[in-house]
GROMACS .gro file of C-alpha atoms in nm:
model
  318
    1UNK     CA    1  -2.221   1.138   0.735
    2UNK     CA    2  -2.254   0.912   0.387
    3UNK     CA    3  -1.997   0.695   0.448
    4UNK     CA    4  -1.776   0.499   0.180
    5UNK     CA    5  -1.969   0.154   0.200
    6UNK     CA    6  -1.912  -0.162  -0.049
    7UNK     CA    7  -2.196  -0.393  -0.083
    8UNK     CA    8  -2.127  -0.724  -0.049
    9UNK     CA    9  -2.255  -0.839  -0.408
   10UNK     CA   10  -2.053  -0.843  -0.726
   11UNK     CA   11  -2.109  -0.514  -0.852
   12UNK     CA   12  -2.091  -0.211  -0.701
   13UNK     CA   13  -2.398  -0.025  -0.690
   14UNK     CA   14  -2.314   0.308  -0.529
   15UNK     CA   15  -2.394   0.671  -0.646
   16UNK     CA   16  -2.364   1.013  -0.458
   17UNK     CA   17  -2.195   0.871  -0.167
   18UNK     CA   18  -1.813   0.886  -0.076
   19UNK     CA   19  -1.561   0.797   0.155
   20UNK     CA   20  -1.407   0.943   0.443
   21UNK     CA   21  -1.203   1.191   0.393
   22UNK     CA   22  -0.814   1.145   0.463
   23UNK     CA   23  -0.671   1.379   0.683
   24UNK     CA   24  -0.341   1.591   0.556
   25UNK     CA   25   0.004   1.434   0.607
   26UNK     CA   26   0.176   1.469   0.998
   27UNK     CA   27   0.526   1.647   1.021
   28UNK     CA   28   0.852   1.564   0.988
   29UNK     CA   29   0.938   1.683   0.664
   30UNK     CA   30   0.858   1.696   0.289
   31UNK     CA   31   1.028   1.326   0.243
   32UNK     CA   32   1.096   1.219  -0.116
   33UNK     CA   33   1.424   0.981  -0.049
   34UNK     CA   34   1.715   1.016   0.165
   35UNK     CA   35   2.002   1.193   0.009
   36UNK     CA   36   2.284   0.945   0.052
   37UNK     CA   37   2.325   0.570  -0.110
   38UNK     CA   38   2.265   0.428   0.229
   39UNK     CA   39   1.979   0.254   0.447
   40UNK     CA   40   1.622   0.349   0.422
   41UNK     CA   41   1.530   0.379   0.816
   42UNK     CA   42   1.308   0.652   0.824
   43UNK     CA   43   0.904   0.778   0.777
   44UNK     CA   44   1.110   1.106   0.676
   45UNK     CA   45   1.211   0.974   0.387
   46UNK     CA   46   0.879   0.874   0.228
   47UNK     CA   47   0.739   1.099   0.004
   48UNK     CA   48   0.456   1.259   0.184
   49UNK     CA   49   0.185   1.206  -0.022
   50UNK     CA   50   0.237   0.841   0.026
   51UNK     CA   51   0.370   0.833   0.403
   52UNK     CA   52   0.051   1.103   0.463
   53UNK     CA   53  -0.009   1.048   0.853
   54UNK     CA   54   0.238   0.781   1.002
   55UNK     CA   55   0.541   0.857   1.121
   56UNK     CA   56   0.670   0.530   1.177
   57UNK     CA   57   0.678   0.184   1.190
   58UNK     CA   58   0.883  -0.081   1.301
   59UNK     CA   59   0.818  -0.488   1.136
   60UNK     CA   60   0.959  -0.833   1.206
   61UNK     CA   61   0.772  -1.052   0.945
   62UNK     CA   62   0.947  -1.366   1.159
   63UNK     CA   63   0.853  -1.230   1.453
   64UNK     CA   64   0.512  -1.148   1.349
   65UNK     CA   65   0.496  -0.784   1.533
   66UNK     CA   66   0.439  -0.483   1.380
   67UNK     CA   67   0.438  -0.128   1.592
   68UNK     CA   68   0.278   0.196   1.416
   69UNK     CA   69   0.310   0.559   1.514
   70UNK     CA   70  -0.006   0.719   1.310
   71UNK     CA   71  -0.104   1.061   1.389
   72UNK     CA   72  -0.330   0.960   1.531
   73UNK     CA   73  -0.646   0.846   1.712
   74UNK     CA   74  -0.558   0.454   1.725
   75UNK     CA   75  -0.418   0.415   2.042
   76UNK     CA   76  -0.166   0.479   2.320
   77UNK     CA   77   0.074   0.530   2.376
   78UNK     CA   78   0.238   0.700   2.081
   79UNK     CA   79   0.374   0.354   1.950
   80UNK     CA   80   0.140   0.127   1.916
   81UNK     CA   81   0.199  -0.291   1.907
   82UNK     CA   82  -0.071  -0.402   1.637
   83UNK     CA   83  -0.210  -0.762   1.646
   84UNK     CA   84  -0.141  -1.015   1.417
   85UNK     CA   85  -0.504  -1.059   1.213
   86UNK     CA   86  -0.420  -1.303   0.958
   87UNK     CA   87  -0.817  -1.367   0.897
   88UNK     CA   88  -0.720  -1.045   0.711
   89UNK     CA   89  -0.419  -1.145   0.508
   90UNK     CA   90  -0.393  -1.091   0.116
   91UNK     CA   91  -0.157  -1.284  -0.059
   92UNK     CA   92   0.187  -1.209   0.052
   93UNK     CA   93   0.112  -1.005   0.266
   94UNK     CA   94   0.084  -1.059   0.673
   95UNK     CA   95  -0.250  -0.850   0.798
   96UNK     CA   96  -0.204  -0.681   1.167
   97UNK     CA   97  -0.491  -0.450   1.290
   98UNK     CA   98  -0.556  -0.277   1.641
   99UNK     CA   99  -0.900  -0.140   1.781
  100UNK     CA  100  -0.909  -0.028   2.152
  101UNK     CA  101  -1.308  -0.056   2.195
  102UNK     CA  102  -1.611  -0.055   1.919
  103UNK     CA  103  -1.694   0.321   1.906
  104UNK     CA  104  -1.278   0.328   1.837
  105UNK     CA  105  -1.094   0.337   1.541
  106UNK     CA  106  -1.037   0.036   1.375
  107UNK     CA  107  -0.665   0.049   1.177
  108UNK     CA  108  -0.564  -0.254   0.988
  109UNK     CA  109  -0.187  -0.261   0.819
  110UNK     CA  110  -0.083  -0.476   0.547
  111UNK     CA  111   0.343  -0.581   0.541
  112UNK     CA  112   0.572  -0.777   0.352
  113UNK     CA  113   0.922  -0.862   0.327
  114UNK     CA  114   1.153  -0.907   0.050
  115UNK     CA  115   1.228  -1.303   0.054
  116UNK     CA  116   1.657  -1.158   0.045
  117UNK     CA  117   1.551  -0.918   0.332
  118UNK     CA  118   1.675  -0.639   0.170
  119UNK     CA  119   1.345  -0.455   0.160
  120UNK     CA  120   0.987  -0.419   0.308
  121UNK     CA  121   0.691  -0.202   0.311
  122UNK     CA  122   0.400  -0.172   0.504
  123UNK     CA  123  -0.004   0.019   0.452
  124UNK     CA  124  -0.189   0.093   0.714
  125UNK     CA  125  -0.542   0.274   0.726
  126UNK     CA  126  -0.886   0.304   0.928
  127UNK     CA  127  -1.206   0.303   0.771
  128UNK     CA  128  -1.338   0.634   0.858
  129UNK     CA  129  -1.542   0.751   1.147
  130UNK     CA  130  -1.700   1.094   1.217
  131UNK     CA  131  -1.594   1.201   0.866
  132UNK     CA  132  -1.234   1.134   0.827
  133UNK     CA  133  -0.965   0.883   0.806
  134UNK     CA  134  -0.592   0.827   0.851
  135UNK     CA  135  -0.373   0.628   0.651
  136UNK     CA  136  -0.020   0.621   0.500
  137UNK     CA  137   0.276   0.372   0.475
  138UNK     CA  138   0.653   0.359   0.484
  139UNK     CA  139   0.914   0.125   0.267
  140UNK     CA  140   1.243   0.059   0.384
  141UNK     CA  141   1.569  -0.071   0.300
  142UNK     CA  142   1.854  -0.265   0.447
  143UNK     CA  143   2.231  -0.125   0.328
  144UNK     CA  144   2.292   0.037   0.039
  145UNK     CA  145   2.162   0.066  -0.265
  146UNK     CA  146   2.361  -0.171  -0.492
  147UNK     CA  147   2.287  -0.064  -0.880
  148UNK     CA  148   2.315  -0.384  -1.118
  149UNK     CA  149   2.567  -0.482  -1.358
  150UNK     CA  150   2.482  -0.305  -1.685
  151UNK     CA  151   2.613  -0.473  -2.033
  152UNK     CA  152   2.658  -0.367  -2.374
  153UNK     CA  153   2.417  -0.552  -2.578
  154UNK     CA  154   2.027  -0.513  -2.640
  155UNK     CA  155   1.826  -0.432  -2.342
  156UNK     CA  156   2.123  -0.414  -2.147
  157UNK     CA  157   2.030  -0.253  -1.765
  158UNK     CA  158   1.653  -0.325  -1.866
  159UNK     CA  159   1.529  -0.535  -1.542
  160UNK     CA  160   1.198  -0.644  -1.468
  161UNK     CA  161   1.020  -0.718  -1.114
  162UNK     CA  162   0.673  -0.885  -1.043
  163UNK     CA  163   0.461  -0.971  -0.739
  164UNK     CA  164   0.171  -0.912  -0.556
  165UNK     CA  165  -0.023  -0.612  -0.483
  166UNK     CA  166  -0.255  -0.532  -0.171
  167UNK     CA  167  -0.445  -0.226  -0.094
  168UNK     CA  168  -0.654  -0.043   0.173
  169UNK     CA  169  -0.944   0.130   0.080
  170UNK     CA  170  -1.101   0.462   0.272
  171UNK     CA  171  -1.399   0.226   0.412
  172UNK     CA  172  -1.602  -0.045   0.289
  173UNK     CA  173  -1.699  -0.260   0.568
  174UNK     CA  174  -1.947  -0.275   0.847
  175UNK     CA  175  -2.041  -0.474   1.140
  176UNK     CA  176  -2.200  -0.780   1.001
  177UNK     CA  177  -2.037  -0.832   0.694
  178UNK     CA  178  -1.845  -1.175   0.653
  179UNK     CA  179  -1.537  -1.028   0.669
  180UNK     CA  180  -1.556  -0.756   0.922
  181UNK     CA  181  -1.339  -0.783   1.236
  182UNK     CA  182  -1.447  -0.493   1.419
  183UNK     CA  183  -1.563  -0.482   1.769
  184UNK     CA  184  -1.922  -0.532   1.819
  185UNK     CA  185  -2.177  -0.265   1.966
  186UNK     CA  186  -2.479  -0.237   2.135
  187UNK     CA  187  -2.821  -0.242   1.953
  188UNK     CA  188  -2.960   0.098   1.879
  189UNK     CA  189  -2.607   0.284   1.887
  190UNK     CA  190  -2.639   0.592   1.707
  191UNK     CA  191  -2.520   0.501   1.320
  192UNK     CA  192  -2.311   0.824   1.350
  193UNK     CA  193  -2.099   0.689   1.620
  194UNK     CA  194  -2.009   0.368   1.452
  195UNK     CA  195  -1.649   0.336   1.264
  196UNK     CA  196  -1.599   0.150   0.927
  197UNK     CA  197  -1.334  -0.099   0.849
  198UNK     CA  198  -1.111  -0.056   0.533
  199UNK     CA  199  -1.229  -0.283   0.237
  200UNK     CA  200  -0.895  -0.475   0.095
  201UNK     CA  201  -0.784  -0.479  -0.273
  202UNK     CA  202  -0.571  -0.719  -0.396
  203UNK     CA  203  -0.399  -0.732  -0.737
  204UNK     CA  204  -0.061  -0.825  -0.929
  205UNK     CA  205   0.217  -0.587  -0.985
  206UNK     CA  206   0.491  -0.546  -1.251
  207UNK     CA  207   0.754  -0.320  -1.357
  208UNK     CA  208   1.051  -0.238  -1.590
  209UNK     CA  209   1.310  -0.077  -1.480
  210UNK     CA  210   1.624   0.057  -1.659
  211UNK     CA  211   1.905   0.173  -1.483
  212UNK     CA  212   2.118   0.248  -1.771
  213UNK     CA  213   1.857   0.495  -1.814
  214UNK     CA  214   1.750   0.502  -1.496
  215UNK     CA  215   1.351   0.510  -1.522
  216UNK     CA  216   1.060   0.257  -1.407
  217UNK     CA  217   0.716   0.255  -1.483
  218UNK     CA  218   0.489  -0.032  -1.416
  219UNK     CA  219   0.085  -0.148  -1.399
  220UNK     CA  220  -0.074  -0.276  -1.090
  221UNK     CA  221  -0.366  -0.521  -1.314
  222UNK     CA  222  -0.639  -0.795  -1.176
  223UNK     CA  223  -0.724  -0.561  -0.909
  224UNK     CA  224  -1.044  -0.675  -0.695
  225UNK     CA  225  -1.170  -0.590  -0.415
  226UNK     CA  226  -1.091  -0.871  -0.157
  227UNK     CA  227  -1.418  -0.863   0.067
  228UNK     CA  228  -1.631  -0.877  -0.207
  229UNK     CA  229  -1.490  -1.028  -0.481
  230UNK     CA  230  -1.545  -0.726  -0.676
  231UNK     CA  231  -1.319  -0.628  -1.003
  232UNK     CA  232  -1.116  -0.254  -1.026
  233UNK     CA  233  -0.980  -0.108  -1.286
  234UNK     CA  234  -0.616  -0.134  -1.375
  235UNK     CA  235  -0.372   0.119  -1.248
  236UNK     CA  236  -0.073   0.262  -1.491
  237UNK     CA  237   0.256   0.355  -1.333
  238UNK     CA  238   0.408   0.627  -1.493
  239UNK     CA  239   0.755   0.616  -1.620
  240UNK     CA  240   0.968   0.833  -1.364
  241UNK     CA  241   1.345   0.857  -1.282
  242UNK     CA  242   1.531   0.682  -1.060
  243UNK     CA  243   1.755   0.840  -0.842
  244UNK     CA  244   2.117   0.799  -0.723
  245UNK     CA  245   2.020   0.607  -0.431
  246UNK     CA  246   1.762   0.392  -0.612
  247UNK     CA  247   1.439   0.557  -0.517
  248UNK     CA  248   1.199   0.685  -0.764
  249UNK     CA  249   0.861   0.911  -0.692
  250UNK     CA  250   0.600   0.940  -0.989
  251UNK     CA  251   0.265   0.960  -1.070
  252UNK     CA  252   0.018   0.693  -1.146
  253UNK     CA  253  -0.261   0.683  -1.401
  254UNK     CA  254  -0.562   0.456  -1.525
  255UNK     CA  255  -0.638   0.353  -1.841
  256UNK     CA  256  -0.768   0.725  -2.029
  257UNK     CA  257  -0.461   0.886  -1.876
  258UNK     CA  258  -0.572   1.093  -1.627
  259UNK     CA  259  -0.415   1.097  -1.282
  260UNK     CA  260  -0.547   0.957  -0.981
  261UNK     CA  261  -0.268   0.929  -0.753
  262UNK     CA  262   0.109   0.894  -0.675
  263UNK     CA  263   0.393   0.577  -0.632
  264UNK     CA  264   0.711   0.554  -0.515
  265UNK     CA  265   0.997   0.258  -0.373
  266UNK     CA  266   1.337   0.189  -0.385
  267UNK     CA  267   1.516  -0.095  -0.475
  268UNK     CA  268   1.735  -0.287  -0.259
  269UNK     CA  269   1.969  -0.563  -0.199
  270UNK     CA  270   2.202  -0.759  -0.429
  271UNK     CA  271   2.225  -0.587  -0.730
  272UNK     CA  272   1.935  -0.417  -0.690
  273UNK     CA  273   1.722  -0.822  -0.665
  274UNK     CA  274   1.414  -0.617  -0.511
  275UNK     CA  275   1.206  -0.325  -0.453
  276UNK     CA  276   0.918  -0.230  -0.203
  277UNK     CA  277   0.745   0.049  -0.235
  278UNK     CA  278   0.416   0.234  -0.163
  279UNK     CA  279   0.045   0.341  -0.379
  280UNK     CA  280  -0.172   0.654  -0.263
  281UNK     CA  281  -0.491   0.620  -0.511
  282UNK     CA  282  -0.818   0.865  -0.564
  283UNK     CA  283  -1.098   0.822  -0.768
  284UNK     CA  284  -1.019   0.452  -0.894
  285UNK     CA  285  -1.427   0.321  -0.884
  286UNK     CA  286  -1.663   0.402  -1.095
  287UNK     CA  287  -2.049   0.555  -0.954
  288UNK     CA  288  -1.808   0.587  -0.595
  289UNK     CA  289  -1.694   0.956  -0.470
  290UNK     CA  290  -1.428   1.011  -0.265
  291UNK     CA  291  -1.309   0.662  -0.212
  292UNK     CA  292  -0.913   0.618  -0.163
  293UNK     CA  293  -0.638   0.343  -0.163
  294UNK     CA  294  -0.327   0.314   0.041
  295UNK     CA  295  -0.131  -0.013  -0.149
  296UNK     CA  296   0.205  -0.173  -0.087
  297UNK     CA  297   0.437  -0.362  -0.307
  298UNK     CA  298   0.709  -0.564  -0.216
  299UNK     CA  299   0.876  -0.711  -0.517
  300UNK     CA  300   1.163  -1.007  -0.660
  301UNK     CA  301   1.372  -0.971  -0.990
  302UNK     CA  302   1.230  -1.156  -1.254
  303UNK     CA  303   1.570  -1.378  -1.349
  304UNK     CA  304   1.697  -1.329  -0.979
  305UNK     CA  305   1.782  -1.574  -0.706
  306UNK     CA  306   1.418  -1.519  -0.617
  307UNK     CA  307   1.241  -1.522  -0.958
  308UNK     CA  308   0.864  -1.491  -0.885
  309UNK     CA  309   0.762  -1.653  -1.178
  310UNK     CA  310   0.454  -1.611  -1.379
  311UNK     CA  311   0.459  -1.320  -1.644
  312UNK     CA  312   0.838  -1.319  -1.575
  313UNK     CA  313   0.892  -1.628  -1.836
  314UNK     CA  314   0.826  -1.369  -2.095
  315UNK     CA  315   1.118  -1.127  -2.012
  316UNK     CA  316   1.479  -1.161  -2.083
  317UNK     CA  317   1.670  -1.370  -1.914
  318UNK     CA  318   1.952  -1.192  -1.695
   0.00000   0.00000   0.00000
């Protein structure tokens, strides 16, 4: 197998040699949104190119437990309790990870919450063993979804969000490196028995909305890869439609247009002060085949109770 491996060096130096494959989205539905303006509850209603093989999970951010149901190979039973890993935290974002024995899979999940509560979201991936990998996400929402107050003048409805971004990647990590966390094994174990442990990506995240219009596009930009301080290319959010209950589903592009993978969210609490959402990317590094990121935003109004600051000075003012 020629596994999806980062060197731990500034550049990446990798030809002819991709990542684990990910393995087709579990059951339960084509997802895309619920079809009421109520709660978000439910793996169902992920899209399933971004929820692609869990089927649920359940997070308390102040309780610091996270369960997962992945289809599957991480644990039993069904539901699995995931530990709290915080040497594997990126920023905003609480790490949890679960590995039964060292020829097992190791999954790590990154979650955050919305500092109203309103919304979270939550990635979770392995990093590939005999060939394949499984990874996916959910978002979710509390109540309804609660459009904002839309004026007459300029801009009116035009609302901006920023944050942080943090991805999983399809591999990246072996036993040894500084930042690897997974279980050690006996000298002279076959290489083809050994799992891999998903590189992270970090990043920052912005994007306009309009609900007057009711569109959002968005870039994901200073994307690196967290284990090895290694810097990605930025990631356009296409401009898609928002729906009655305040999810949207589009496509996402880099910088010479061409696709390379999907997004999608929903917005949430007080007129509409956040949104979560989820990132399925292909293709994103250059000289790397087959490598793949599962990210997760969870995201403040700029101008809002819980104004994140930073590139949000240079919007309007709400």
């Amino acid at each position: 197998m020629c596994r999806f491996i980062l060197p731990l060096a500034a550049v990446l130096m990798i030809s002819a040699c991709g990542g684990a494959a990910v393995v087709g989205p579990g059951g339960g539905g084509t997802g895309g949104g619920s079809t009421d303006n109520g709660p978000i509850t439910s793996a169902a209603d992920i899209p399933a190119d971004l929820r692609v093989n869990v089927n649920a999970i359940a997070y308390d951010p102040a309780a610091q437990t996270l369960n997962v149901q992945i289809a599957s190979l991480d644990s039993t039973p069904t539901t699995v309790q995931y530990r709290r890993t915080a040497a594997l935290d990126v920023a905003g974002y609480q790490a949890y990870s679960v590995q039964e024995d060292a020829l097992d899979r190791l999954f790590i999940a990154l979650a955050a919450q919305s500092p109203d509560g309103s919304v979270s979201a939550t990635t979770v991936a392995d990093g590939g063993q005999f060939n394949k990998y499984f990874a996916g996400g959910v978002y979710t929402r509390k109540g309804a979804f609660e459009r904002p107050e839309i004026g007459t003048g300029p801009g009116a409805g035009q609302v901006s969000y920023a944050g942080n971004y943090a991805g999983l990647l399809n591999g990246g990590i072996s036993q040894g490196d500084p930042t690897s966390v997974l279980l050690p094994t006996e000298p002279g174990t076959d290489p083809s028995l050994l799992p891999s442990q998903s590189a992270r990506v970090s990043g920052n995240i912005f994007l306009n909305a309009n609900f007057a219009d009711n569109s959002v596009n968005g870039s994901i930009y200073n994307r690196m890869v967290v284990d090895t301080n290694t810097a990605l290319s930025n990631v356009i959010l296409v401009a898609t439609d928002i729906t009655e209950n305040g999810t949207f589903e589009g496509s996402a592009e880099d910088s010479d247009k061409n696709q390379i993978g999907a997004y999608g969210g929903a917005f949430g609490g007080r007129g509409a002060n956040s949104v979560a959402g989820l990132v399925h990317l292909t293709e994103v590094i250059r000289d790397v085949d087959d490598e793949q990121e599962h990210g997760v935003f969870v995201l403040s109004r700029c101008g809002g109770p819980n104004d994140p600051g930073g590139v949000c000075s240079q919007t309007a003012p709400r």
